[in-house]
PDB file of C-alpha atoms in Angstrom:
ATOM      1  CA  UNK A   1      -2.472  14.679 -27.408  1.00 47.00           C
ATOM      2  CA  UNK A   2      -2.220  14.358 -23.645  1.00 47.00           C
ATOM      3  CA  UNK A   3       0.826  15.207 -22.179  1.00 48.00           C
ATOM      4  CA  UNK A   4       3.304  12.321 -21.693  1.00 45.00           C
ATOM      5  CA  UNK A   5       2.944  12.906 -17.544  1.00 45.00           C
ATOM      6  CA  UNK A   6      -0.253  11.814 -17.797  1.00 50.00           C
ATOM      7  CA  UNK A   7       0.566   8.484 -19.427  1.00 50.00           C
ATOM      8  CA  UNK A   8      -0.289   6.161 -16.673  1.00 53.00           C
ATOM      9  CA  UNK A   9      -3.846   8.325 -15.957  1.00 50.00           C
ATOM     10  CA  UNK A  10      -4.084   8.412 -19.209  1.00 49.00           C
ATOM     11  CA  UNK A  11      -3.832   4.798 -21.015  1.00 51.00           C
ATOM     12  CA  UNK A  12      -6.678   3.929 -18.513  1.00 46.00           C
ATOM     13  CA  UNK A  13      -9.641   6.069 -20.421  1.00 44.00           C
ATOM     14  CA  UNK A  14      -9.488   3.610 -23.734  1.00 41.00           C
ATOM     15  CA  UNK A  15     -10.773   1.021 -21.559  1.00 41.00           C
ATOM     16  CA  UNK A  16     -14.073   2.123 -20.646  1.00 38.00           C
ATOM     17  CA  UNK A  17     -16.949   0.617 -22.418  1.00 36.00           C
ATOM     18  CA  UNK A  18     -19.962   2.592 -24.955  1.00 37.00           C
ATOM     19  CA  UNK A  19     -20.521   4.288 -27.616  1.00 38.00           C
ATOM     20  CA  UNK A  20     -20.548   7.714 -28.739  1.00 40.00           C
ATOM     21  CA  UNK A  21     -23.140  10.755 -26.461  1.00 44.00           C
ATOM     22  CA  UNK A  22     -23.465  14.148 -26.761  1.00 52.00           C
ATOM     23  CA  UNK A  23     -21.033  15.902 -23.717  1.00 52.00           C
ATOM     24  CA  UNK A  24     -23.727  16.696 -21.915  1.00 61.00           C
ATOM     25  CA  UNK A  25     -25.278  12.912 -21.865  1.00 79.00           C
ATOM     26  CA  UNK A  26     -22.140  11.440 -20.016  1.00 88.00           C
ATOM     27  CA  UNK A  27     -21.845  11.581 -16.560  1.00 82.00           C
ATOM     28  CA  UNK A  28     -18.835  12.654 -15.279  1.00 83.00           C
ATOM     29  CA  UNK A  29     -15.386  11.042 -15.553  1.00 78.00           C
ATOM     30  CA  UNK A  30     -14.787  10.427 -12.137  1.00 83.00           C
ATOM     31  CA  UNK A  31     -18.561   8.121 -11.841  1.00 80.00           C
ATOM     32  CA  UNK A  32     -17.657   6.338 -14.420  1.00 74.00           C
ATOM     33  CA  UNK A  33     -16.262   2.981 -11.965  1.00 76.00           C
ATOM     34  CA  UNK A  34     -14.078   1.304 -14.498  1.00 71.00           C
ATOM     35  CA  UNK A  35     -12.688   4.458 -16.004  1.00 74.00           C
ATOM     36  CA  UNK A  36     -11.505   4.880 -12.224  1.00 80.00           C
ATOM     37  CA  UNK A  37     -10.827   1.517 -11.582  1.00 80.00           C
ATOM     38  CA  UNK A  38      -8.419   1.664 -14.248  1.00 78.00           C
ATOM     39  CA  UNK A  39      -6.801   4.751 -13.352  1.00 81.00           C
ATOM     40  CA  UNK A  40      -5.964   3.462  -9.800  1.00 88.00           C
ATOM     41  CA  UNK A  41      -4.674   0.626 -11.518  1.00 87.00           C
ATOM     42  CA  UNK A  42      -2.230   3.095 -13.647  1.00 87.00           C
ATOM     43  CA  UNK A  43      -2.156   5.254 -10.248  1.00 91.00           C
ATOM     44  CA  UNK A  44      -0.784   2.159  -8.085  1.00 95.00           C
ATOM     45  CA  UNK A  45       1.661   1.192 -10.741  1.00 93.00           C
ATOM     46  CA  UNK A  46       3.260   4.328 -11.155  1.00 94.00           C
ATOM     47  CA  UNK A  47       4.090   4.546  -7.073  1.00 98.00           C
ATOM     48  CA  UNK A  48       5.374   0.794  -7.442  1.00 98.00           C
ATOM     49  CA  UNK A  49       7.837   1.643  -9.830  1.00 97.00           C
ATOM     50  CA  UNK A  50       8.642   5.165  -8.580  1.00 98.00           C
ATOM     51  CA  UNK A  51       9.605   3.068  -4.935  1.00 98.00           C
ATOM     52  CA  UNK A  52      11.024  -0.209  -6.454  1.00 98.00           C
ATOM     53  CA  UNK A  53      14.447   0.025  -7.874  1.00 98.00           C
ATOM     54  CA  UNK A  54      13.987  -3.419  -9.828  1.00 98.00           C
ATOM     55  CA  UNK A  55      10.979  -2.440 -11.568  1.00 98.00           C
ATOM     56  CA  UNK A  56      10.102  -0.175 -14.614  1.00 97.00           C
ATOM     57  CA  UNK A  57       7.070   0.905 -16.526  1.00 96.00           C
ATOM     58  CA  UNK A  58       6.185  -0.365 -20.127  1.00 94.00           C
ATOM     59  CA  UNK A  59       7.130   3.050 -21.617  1.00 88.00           C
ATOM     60  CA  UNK A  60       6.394   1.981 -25.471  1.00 86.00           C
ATOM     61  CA  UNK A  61       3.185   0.268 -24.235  1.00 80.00           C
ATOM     62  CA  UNK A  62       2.243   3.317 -22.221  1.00 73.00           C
ATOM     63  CA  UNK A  63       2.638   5.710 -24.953  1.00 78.00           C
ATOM     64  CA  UNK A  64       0.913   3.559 -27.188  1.00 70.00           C
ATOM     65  CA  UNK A  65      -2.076   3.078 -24.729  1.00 65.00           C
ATOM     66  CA  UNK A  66      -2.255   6.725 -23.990  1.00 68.00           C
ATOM     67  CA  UNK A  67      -3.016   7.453 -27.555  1.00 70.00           C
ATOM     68  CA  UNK A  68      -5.465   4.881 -27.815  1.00 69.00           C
ATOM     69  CA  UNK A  69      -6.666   6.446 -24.566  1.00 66.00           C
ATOM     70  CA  UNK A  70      -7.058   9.362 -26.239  1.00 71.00           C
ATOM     71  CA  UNK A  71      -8.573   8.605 -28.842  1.00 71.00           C
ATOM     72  CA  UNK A  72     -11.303   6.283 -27.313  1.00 70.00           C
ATOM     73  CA  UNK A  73     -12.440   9.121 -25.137  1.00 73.00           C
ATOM     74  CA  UNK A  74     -12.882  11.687 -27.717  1.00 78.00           C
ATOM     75  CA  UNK A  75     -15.516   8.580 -29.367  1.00 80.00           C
ATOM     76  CA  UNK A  76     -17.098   8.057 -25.931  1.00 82.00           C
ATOM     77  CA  UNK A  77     -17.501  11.441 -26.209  1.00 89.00           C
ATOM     78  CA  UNK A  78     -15.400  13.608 -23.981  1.00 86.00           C
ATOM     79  CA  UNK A  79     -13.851  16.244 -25.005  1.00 91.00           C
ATOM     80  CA  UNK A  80     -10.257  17.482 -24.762  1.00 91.00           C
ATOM     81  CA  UNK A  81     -11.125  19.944 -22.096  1.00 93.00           C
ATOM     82  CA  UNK A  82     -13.002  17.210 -20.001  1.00 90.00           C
ATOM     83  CA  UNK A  83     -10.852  14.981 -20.313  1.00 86.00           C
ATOM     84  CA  UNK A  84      -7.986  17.687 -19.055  1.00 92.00           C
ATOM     85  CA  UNK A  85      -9.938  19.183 -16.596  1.00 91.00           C
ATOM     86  CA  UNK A  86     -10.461  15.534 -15.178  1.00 85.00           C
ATOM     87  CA  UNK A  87      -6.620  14.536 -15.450  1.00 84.00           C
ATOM     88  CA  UNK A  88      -5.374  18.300 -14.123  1.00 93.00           C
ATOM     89  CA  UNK A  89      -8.130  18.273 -10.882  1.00 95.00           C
ATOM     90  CA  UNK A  90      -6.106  18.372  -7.778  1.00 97.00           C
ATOM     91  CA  UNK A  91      -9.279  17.232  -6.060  1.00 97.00           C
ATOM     92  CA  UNK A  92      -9.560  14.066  -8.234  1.00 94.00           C
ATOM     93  CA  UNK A  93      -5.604  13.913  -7.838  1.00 96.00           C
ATOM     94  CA  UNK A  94      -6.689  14.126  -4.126  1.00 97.00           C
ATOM     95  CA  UNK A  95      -8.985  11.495  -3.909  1.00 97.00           C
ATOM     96  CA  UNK A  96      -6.974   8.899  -6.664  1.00 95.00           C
ATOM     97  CA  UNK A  97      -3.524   8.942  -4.581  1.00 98.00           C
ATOM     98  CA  UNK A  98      -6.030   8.327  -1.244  1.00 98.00           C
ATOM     99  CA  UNK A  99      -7.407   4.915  -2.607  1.00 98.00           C
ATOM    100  CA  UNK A 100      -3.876   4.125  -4.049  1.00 98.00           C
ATOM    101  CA  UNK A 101      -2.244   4.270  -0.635  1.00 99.00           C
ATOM    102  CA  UNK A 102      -5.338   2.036   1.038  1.00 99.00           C
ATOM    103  CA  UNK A 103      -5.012  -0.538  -1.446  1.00 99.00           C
ATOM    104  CA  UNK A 104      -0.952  -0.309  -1.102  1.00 99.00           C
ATOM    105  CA  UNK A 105      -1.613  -0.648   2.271  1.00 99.00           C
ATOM    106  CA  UNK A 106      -3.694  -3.539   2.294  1.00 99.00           C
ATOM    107  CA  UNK A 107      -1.414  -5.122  -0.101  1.00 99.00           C
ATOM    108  CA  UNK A 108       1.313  -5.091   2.483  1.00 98.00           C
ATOM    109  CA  UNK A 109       3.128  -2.479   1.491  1.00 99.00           C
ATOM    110  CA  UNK A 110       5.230  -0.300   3.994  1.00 98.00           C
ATOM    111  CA  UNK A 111       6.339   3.561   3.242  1.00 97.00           C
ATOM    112  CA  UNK A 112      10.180   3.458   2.987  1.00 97.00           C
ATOM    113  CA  UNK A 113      10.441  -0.812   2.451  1.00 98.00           C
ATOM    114  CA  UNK A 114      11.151  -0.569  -1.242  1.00 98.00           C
ATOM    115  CA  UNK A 115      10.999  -4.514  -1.080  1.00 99.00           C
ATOM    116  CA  UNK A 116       7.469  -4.313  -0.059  1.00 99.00           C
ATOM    117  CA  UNK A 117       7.098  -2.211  -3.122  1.00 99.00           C
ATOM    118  CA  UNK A 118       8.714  -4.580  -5.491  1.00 99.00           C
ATOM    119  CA  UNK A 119       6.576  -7.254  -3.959  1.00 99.00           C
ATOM    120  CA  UNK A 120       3.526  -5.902  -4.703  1.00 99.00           C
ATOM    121  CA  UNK A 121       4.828  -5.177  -8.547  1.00 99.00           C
ATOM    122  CA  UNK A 122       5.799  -8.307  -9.106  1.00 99.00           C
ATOM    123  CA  UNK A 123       2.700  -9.986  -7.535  1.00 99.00           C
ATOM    124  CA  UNK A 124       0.686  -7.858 -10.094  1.00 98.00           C
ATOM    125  CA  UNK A 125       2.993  -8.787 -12.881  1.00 98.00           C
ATOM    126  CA  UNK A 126       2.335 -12.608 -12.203  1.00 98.00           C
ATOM    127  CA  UNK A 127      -1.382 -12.116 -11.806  1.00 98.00           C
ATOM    128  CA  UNK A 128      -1.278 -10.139 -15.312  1.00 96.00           C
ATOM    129  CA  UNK A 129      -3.273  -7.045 -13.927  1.00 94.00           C
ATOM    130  CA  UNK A 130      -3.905  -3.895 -15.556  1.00 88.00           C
ATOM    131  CA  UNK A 131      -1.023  -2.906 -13.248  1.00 92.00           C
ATOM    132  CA  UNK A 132       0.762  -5.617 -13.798  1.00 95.00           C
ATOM    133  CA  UNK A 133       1.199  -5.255 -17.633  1.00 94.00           C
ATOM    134  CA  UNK A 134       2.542  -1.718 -17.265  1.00 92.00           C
ATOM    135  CA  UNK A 135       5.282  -2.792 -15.407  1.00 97.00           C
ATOM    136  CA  UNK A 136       8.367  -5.089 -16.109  1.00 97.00           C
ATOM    137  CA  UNK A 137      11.189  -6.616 -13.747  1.00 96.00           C
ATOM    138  CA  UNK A 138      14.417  -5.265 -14.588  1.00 93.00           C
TER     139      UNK A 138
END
């Protein structure tokens, strides 16, 4: 199973669309645009509730969605180790927390203003995004 600190990176994987292809059919993770949509979802929803004090992730629905995650990408057909190697890549870690600060950023949030922060959460909550439904006001 993938390890719980990967939740939010994680739960994202399940939503990808397809069916099941040899390893070396599938492109890689990271070209895959709504497996990484997704994870910058999960990506900009973890900072929000790291930096908001009145919001908090959807734990049970996390865990739940990471093994569905899980699960889903082993029938796309990634393996374990691809799916790892993908999650443990400090260049992909790199590039995912670099389009999760531009799109904080354009969302009007400001480093250190934990209200901008909860502003942005709780605009995502309303709009029910994949963001959004991780996260709950306290």
């Amino acid at each position: 199973m993938v390890r719980g600190r990967h939740i939010f990176a994680a739960l994202i994987l399940a939503l990808a669309g397809g069916g099941v292809a040899h390893a070396e059919d599938l492109p890689p993770l990271r070209e895959n645009r709504h497996i990484n949509g997704s994870l910058l979802s999960a990506a900009i929803g973890d900072e929000i509730r790291k930096h908001c004090p009145t919001i908090s992730p959807r734990l049970f629905l996390a865990m739940k969605k990471a093994w569905e995650l899980e699960q889903y990408a082993r029938k796309l057909g990634y393996s374990d180790a691809q799916i790892e190697a993908f999650l443990e890549s400090e260049r992909e870690r790199d590039r995912m927390r670099a389009l999760r600060d531009k799109y904080l950023r354009a969302n009007g949030v400001i480093k250190g203003d934990a209200e901008s922060y909860c502003r942005l959460g709780r605009a995502e909550i309303a709009k029910g995004t994949l963001t959004g439904i991780l996260l709950r006001e306290n």
